[in-house]
Amino acid sequence: MMDGSVNDMTAPVIECRSLWKVFGDRADEAMKAVLQDDLAKEEVLQRFGCVVGVRDASFSVREGEIFCIMGLSGSGKSTLIRHVNRLIEPTAGDVLIEGINIGELGSKALREVRASKIGMVFQNMGLMPHRTVRENVAFALEVRGMARTERFAIAERAIATVDLAGWEDRYPDELSGGMQQRVGLARAIAADPHILLMDEPFSALDPLIRRQLQTQFMELAAHMKKTTLFITHDLDEAIRIGDRIAVMKDGEFVQVGTPEQIVTEPADEYVADFVAGISKLHLVTAARIMEPLDAYQSRNGPIDLTGSLRARPDDLLNRLADLSIETDAPLAIEDDGKVIGVVTKKALIRGIQGRSRDDEGGLPNGG
Amino acid sequence: MADDKSFSLLDPFQTVDLGLADWADGIKGWATAHRSAIQPLKRAVNDAIMSIEHALQAVPPMIIIAILVLLAWQIGGRRVAIIVGVSLFALGLLDPTAWGLAMTTLAIVTSSVLVCIAIGLPLGILAAKSDRFQAAIRPVLDTMQTIPAFVYLVPVVMLVGIGNVSGVIVTIVFALPPLVRLTSLGIRGVDASVVEAARAYGANPLQILFKVELPLATPTIMAGVNQTIMLALSMVVIASMIAVKGLGNEVLRAMGRLDAGKAIVGGLGIVLLAIVLDRITQGVAQTGRERGHRHWWQGGPVGLIAKMFGR
Ligand SMILES: Nc1ncnc2c1ncn2[C@@H]1O[C@H](COP(=O)(O)OP(=O)(O)OP(=O)(O)O)[C@@H](O)[C@H]1O
Ligand SMILES: [Mg+2]
């Protein structure tokens, strides 16, 4: 497993330490056997009738970070995120919220954490059909005993934040799916929690609305400085909004890294399959595909780059492609006024394809 | 072993006597012995029933009809109001005595149903929350519904004596089960994701019950109340055997005298009362939004008055 975390001073807001969840009556027994013999998910199911939901997951999310968890259906994403506010009790391992081990909290303290620190958005919305939009959004405040006028005023502000002003008195079933999900988002941010847990919030929506809500959410999260755990089965979505991505398979983290790391250095075939169809144009930088100047010159002899077009190491492939149309010469990659590398047309095209710089072949019959 | 009959493996039941009937007969003895202890309680309950009846008898029929029709209009809409009005008029026209008898029966049924709700709702909630309680109470409910009323009629009369209170008790035994069952069913049927969301936002179990589960289970629970009312009405003839007055008593007496006319008056009276109560309670189960207006006070007579005086 790779750790793509950036070392900085701030303490993690969410931290999971070797979290395990085994579902079933014989969970403890199964758990022991798994630890001893490293059984696979199917073997555990066969021998104990237990389902391994989460398998030794460890991660931490920094303040203000959007941490995406992605994986196929049944890989344990929902199970994992429900541990963060302890809707599910782990079989083993700890969850820390702002340094507090929530497994050790009493039920009252836990409810307080849920109501004030964590907002959650659900895949199936989970709106209350017998309450108006305003009453739904004010729910977390109501539960804490806030007075009616006060909580409704706050709820109305949250509703305006998600562009639903004017719909306060409607019932959820009078709203479209996208609007309902925005109500879910408003409910999550109404109590102004530090942490947002988003379980596939946009999966059920059509691509256009989804993109629109993604944008709205990213603006909101950046503006309000929320720390977010975001679950999706859509890699495009993960790449778009995630600062880091964890890829899950059979309850286990296969790879954790930045979107670029996941796409350019998939840890195994499962991840590689995921990223196969992903466009690299807006993800991969010049630094990753360029050939260092020394290496290039020692292969091809000295090169005169005075006339060639310049790019910076963190320019994306899309920009390199734009430049490359203008000239036949290799592009010079310049950092601090000094040329450090070269991107040839071949390297650029291979980069867009997601293959290595000097990958030969690909045409049938060697032609 | 007994001398006259020898034990046979093929028919062991002839020689084995566990004495169940004697034991049950013992209950009767116990009940008679403890009669005095519950007399004060009995008097209190009887007073409550009688005051309901006095109230119903004191108000003139036309005013009761007006109130019930307006109530039906508010709760169930115009169509229900018409059905209720016609049924009540028919009830009054059956026989000069029919209205008074019906009010007596209504008082007994109302008392029984109120007690059923007071007992059944908490039991149903408990059954929804605990699988073990649900499993334990199920055979009890089955028994209550299927055991012939005559079986518990005797011990109840021995303990409490004849009269309205025994009538209410006997009715409750028969009418309670559907309310417990449907309350449990309704709460268990509440969308788990909504309950989970409430939990995720820090609601405690009581808040979840009152703010989420009970409101969402209300249609099912009201169906249970409706069933309970219907079963309570169907018990009035049996209850009249232990000196409960009203329409049931009319049927019972007609049977004794083979008086078909009186039997029909009593029987039709019960049916008409059932229609009225059924329509009104079914209307409660339906929310106003299903009928096209947003709040209950925007429809029916209240909505009409509001519109007349509003703005
Ligand atoms: N309450 C439960 N009891 C038993 N097994 C469960 C329970 N909840 C989840 N599982 C199992 O845990 C595994 C992970 O389920 P989970 O819902 O976390 O998947 P997911 O990644 O969220 O999938 P999806 O994308 O479809 O939502 C599945 O194999 C599922 O069968
Ligand atoms: Mg899921």
mmCIF file with all atom_site columns, N, CA and C in Angstrom, chain B residues 169-195:
data_model
loop_
_atom_site.group_PDB
_atom_site.id
_atom_site.type_symbol
_atom_site.label_atom_id
_atom_site.label_alt_id
_atom_site.label_comp_id
_atom_site.label_asym_id
_atom_site.label_entity_id
_atom_site.label_seq_id
_atom_site.pdbx_PDB_ins_code
_atom_site.Cartn_x
_atom_site.Cartn_y
_atom_site.Cartn_z
_atom_site.occupancy
_atom_site.B_iso_or_equiv
_atom_site.pdbx_formal_charge
_atom_site.auth_seq_id
_atom_site.auth_comp_id
_atom_site.auth_asym_id
_atom_site.auth_atom_id
_atom_site.pdbx_PDB_model_num
ATOM 1  N N  . ILE B 1 169 ? -63.646 -5.523 29.683 1.00 0.00 ? 169 ILE B N  1
ATOM 2  C CA . ILE B 1 169 ? -62.490 -6.426 29.771 1.00 0.00 ? 169 ILE B CA 1
ATOM 3  C C  . ILE B 1 169 ? -62.571 -7.501 28.689 1.00 0.00 ? 169 ILE B C  1
ATOM 4  N N  . VAL B 1 170 ? -63.744 -8.114 28.583 1.00 0.00 ? 170 VAL B N  1
ATOM 5  C CA . VAL B 1 170 ? -63.923 -9.174 27.597 1.00 0.00 ? 170 VAL B CA 1
ATOM 6  C C  . VAL B 1 170 ? -63.691 -8.631 26.181 1.00 0.00 ? 170 VAL B C  1
ATOM 7  N N  . THR B 1 171 ? -64.191 -7.420 25.945 1.00 0.00 ? 171 THR B N  1
ATOM 8  C CA . THR B 1 171 ? -64.000 -6.814 24.621 1.00 0.00 ? 171 THR B CA 1
ATOM 9  C C  . THR B 1 171 ? -62.526 -6.557 24.339 1.00 0.00 ? 171 THR B C  1
ATOM 10 N N  . ILE B 1 172 ? -61.813 -6.076 25.351 1.00 0.00 ? 172 ILE B N  1
ATOM 11 C CA . ILE B 1 172 ? -60.393 -5.766 25.160 1.00 0.00 ? 172 ILE B CA 1
ATOM 12 C C  . ILE B 1 172 ? -59.617 -7.018 24.771 1.00 0.00 ? 172 ILE B C  1
ATOM 13 N N  . VAL B 1 173 ? -59.913 -8.138 25.451 1.00 0.00 ? 173 VAL B N  1
ATOM 14 C CA . VAL B 1 173 ? -59.190 -9.372 25.146 1.00 0.00 ? 173 VAL B CA 1
ATOM 15 C C  . VAL B 1 173 ? -59.282 -9.677 23.651 1.00 0.00 ? 173 VAL B C  1
ATOM 16 N N  . PHE B 1 174 ? -60.461 -9.467 23.098 1.00 0.00 ? 174 PHE B N  1
ATOM 17 C CA . PHE B 1 174 ? -60.662 -9.829 21.699 1.00 0.00 ? 174 PHE B CA 1
ATOM 18 C C  . PHE B 1 174 ? -60.165 -8.748 20.736 1.00 0.00 ? 174 PHE B C  1
ATOM 19 N N  . ALA B 1 175 ? -60.285 -7.481 21.151 1.00 0.00 ? 175 ALA B N  1
ATOM 20 C CA . ALA B 1 175 ? -60.047 -6.390 20.201 1.00 0.00 ? 175 ALA B CA 1
ATOM 21 C C  . ALA B 1 175 ? -58.617 -5.856 20.224 1.00 0.00 ? 175 ALA B C  1
ATOM 22 N N  . LEU B 1 176 ? -57.859 -6.211 21.225 1.00 0.00 ? 176 LEU B N  1
ATOM 23 C CA . LEU B 1 176 ? -56.512 -5.644 21.378 1.00 0.00 ? 176 LEU B CA 1
ATOM 24 C C  . LEU B 1 176 ? -55.490 -6.134 20.341 1.00 0.00 ? 176 LEU B C  1
ATOM 25 N N  . PRO B 1 177 ? -55.470 -7.437 20.013 1.00 0.00 ? 177 PRO B N  1
ATOM 26 C CA . PRO B 1 177 ? -54.369 -7.971 19.192 1.00 0.00 ? 177 PRO B CA 1
ATOM 27 C C  . PRO B 1 177 ? -54.043 -7.201 17.909 1.00 0.00 ? 177 PRO B C  1
ATOM 28 N N  . PRO B 1 178 ? -55.027 -6.824 17.065 1.00 0.00 ? 178 PRO B N  1
ATOM 29 C CA . PRO B 1 178 ? -54.614 -6.172 15.818 1.00 0.00 ? 178 PRO B CA 1
ATOM 30 C C  . PRO B 1 178 ? -53.872 -4.853 16.048 1.00 0.00 ? 178 PRO B C  1
ATOM 31 N N  . LEU B 1 179 ? -54.234 -4.141 17.103 1.00 0.00 ? 179 LEU B N  1
ATOM 32 C CA . LEU B 1 179 ? -53.556 -2.875 17.362 1.00 0.00 ? 179 LEU B CA 1
ATOM 33 C C  . LEU B 1 179 ? -52.085 -3.108 17.709 1.00 0.00 ? 179 LEU B C  1
ATOM 34 N N  . VAL B 1 180 ? -51.821 -4.109 18.552 1.00 0.00 ? 180 VAL B N  1
ATOM 35 C CA . VAL B 1 180 ? -50.436 -4.427 18.906 1.00 0.00 ? 180 VAL B CA 1
ATOM 36 C C  . VAL B 1 180 ? -49.669 -4.847 17.663 1.00 0.00 ? 180 VAL B C  1
ATOM 37 N N  . ARG B 1 181 ? -50.273 -5.756 16.916 1.00 0.00 ? 181 ARG B N  1
ATOM 38 C CA . ARG B 1 181 ? -49.618 -6.267 15.708 1.00 0.00 ? 181 ARG B CA 1
ATOM 39 C C  . ARG B 1 181 ? -49.323 -5.157 14.708 1.00 0.00 ? 181 ARG B C  1
ATOM 40 N N  . LEU B 1 182 ? -50.311 -4.329 14.434 1.00 0.00 ? 182 LEU B N  1
ATOM 41 C CA . LEU B 1 182 ? -50.127 -3.318 13.388 1.00 0.00 ? 182 LEU B CA 1
ATOM 42 C C  . LEU B 1 182 ? -49.224 -2.172 13.858 1.00 0.00 ? 182 LEU B C  1
ATOM 43 N N  . THR B 1 183 ? -49.221 -1.880 15.151 1.00 0.00 ? 183 THR B N  1
ATOM 44 C CA . THR B 1 183 ? -48.270 -0.884 15.650 1.00 0.00 ? 183 THR B CA 1
ATOM 45 C C  . THR B 1 183 ? -46.846 -1.376 15.436 1.00 0.00 ? 183 THR B C  1
ATOM 46 N N  . SER B 1 184 ? -46.609 -2.627 15.812 1.00 0.00 ? 184 SER B N  1
ATOM 47 C CA . SER B 1 184 ? -45.279 -3.208 15.619 1.00 0.00 ? 184 SER B CA 1
ATOM 48 C C  . SER B 1 184 ? -44.905 -3.234 14.138 1.00 0.00 ? 184 SER B C  1
ATOM 49 N N  . LEU B 1 185 ? -45.854 -3.692 13.334 1.00 0.00 ? 185 LEU B N  1
ATOM 50 C CA . LEU B 1 185 ? -45.599 -3.766 11.882 1.00 0.00 ? 185 LEU B CA 1
ATOM 51 C C  . LEU B 1 185 ? -45.281 -2.388 11.314 1.00 0.00 ? 185 LEU B C  1
ATOM 52 N N  . GLY B 1 186 ? -46.064 -1.392 11.722 1.00 0.00 ? 186 GLY B N  1
ATOM 53 C CA . GLY B 1 186 ? -45.870 -0.039 11.204 1.00 0.00 ? 186 GLY B CA 1
ATOM 54 C C  . GLY B 1 186 ? -44.501 0.516  11.561 1.00 0.00 ? 186 GLY B C  1
ATOM 55 N N  . ILE B 1 187 ? -44.082 0.319  12.789 1.00 0.00 ? 187 ILE B N  1
ATOM 56 C CA . ILE B 1 187 ? -42.789 0.865  13.209 1.00 0.00 ? 187 ILE B CA 1
ATOM 57 C C  . ILE B 1 187 ? -41.656 0.099  12.545 1.00 0.00 ? 187 ILE B C  1
ATOM 58 N N  . ARG B 1 188 ? -41.812 -1.230 12.463 1.00 0.00 ? 188 ARG B N  1
ATOM 59 C CA . ARG B 1 188 ? -40.767 -2.004 11.784 1.00 0.00 ? 188 ARG B CA 1
ATOM 60 C C  . ARG B 1 188 ? -40.680 -1.656 10.306 1.00 0.00 ? 188 ARG B C  1
ATOM 61 N N  . GLY B 1 189 ? -41.782 -1.198 9.746  1.00 0.00 ? 189 GLY B N  1
ATOM 62 C CA . GLY B 1 189 ? -41.796 -0.903 8.320  1.00 0.00 ? 189 GLY B CA 1
ATOM 63 C C  . GLY B 1 189 ? -41.267 0.485  7.975  1.00 0.00 ? 189 GLY B C  1
ATOM 64 N N  . VAL B 1 190 ? -40.929 1.281  8.976  1.00 0.00 ? 190 VAL B N  1
ATOM 65 C CA . VAL B 1 190 ? -40.420 2.624  8.690  1.00 0.00 ? 190 VAL B CA 1
ATOM 66 C C  . VAL B 1 190 ? -39.069 2.506  7.985  1.00 0.00 ? 190 VAL B C  1
ATOM 67 N N  . ASP B 1 191 ? -38.909 3.265  6.923  1.00 0.00 ? 191 ASP B N  1
ATOM 68 C CA . ASP B 1 191 ? -37.701 3.255  6.108  1.00 0.00 ? 191 ASP B CA 1
ATOM 69 C C  . ASP B 1 191 ? -36.446 3.349  6.987  1.00 0.00 ? 191 ASP B C  1
ATOM 70 N N  . ALA B 1 192 ? -35.618 2.293  6.929  1.00 0.00 ? 192 ALA B N  1
ATOM 71 C CA . ALA B 1 192 ? -34.445 2.239  7.815  1.00 0.00 ? 192 ALA B CA 1
ATOM 72 C C  . ALA B 1 192 ? -33.484 3.393  7.547  1.00 0.00 ? 192 ALA B C  1
ATOM 73 N N  . SER B 1 193 ? -33.449 3.861  6.305  1.00 0.00 ? 193 SER B N  1
ATOM 74 C CA . SER B 1 193 ? -32.491 4.919  5.996  1.00 0.00 ? 193 SER B CA 1
ATOM 75 C C  . SER B 1 193 ? -32.892 6.239  6.656  1.00 0.00 ? 193 SER B C  1
ATOM 76 N N  . VAL B 1 194 ? -34.196 6.441  6.850  1.00 0.00 ? 194 VAL B N  1
ATOM 77 C CA . VAL B 1 194 ? -34.641 7.664  7.529  1.00 0.00 ? 194 VAL B CA 1
ATOM 78 C C  . VAL B 1 194 ? -34.278 7.597  9.018  1.00 0.00 ? 194 VAL B C  1
ATOM 79 N N  . VAL B 1 195 ? -34.474 6.420  9.598  1.00 0.00 ? 195 VAL B N  1
ATOM 80 C CA . VAL B 1 195 ? -34.099 6.247  11.003 1.00 0.00 ? 195 VAL B CA 1
ATOM 81 C C  . VAL B 1 195 ? -32.588 6.422  11.157 1.00 0.00 ? 195 VAL B C  1
#
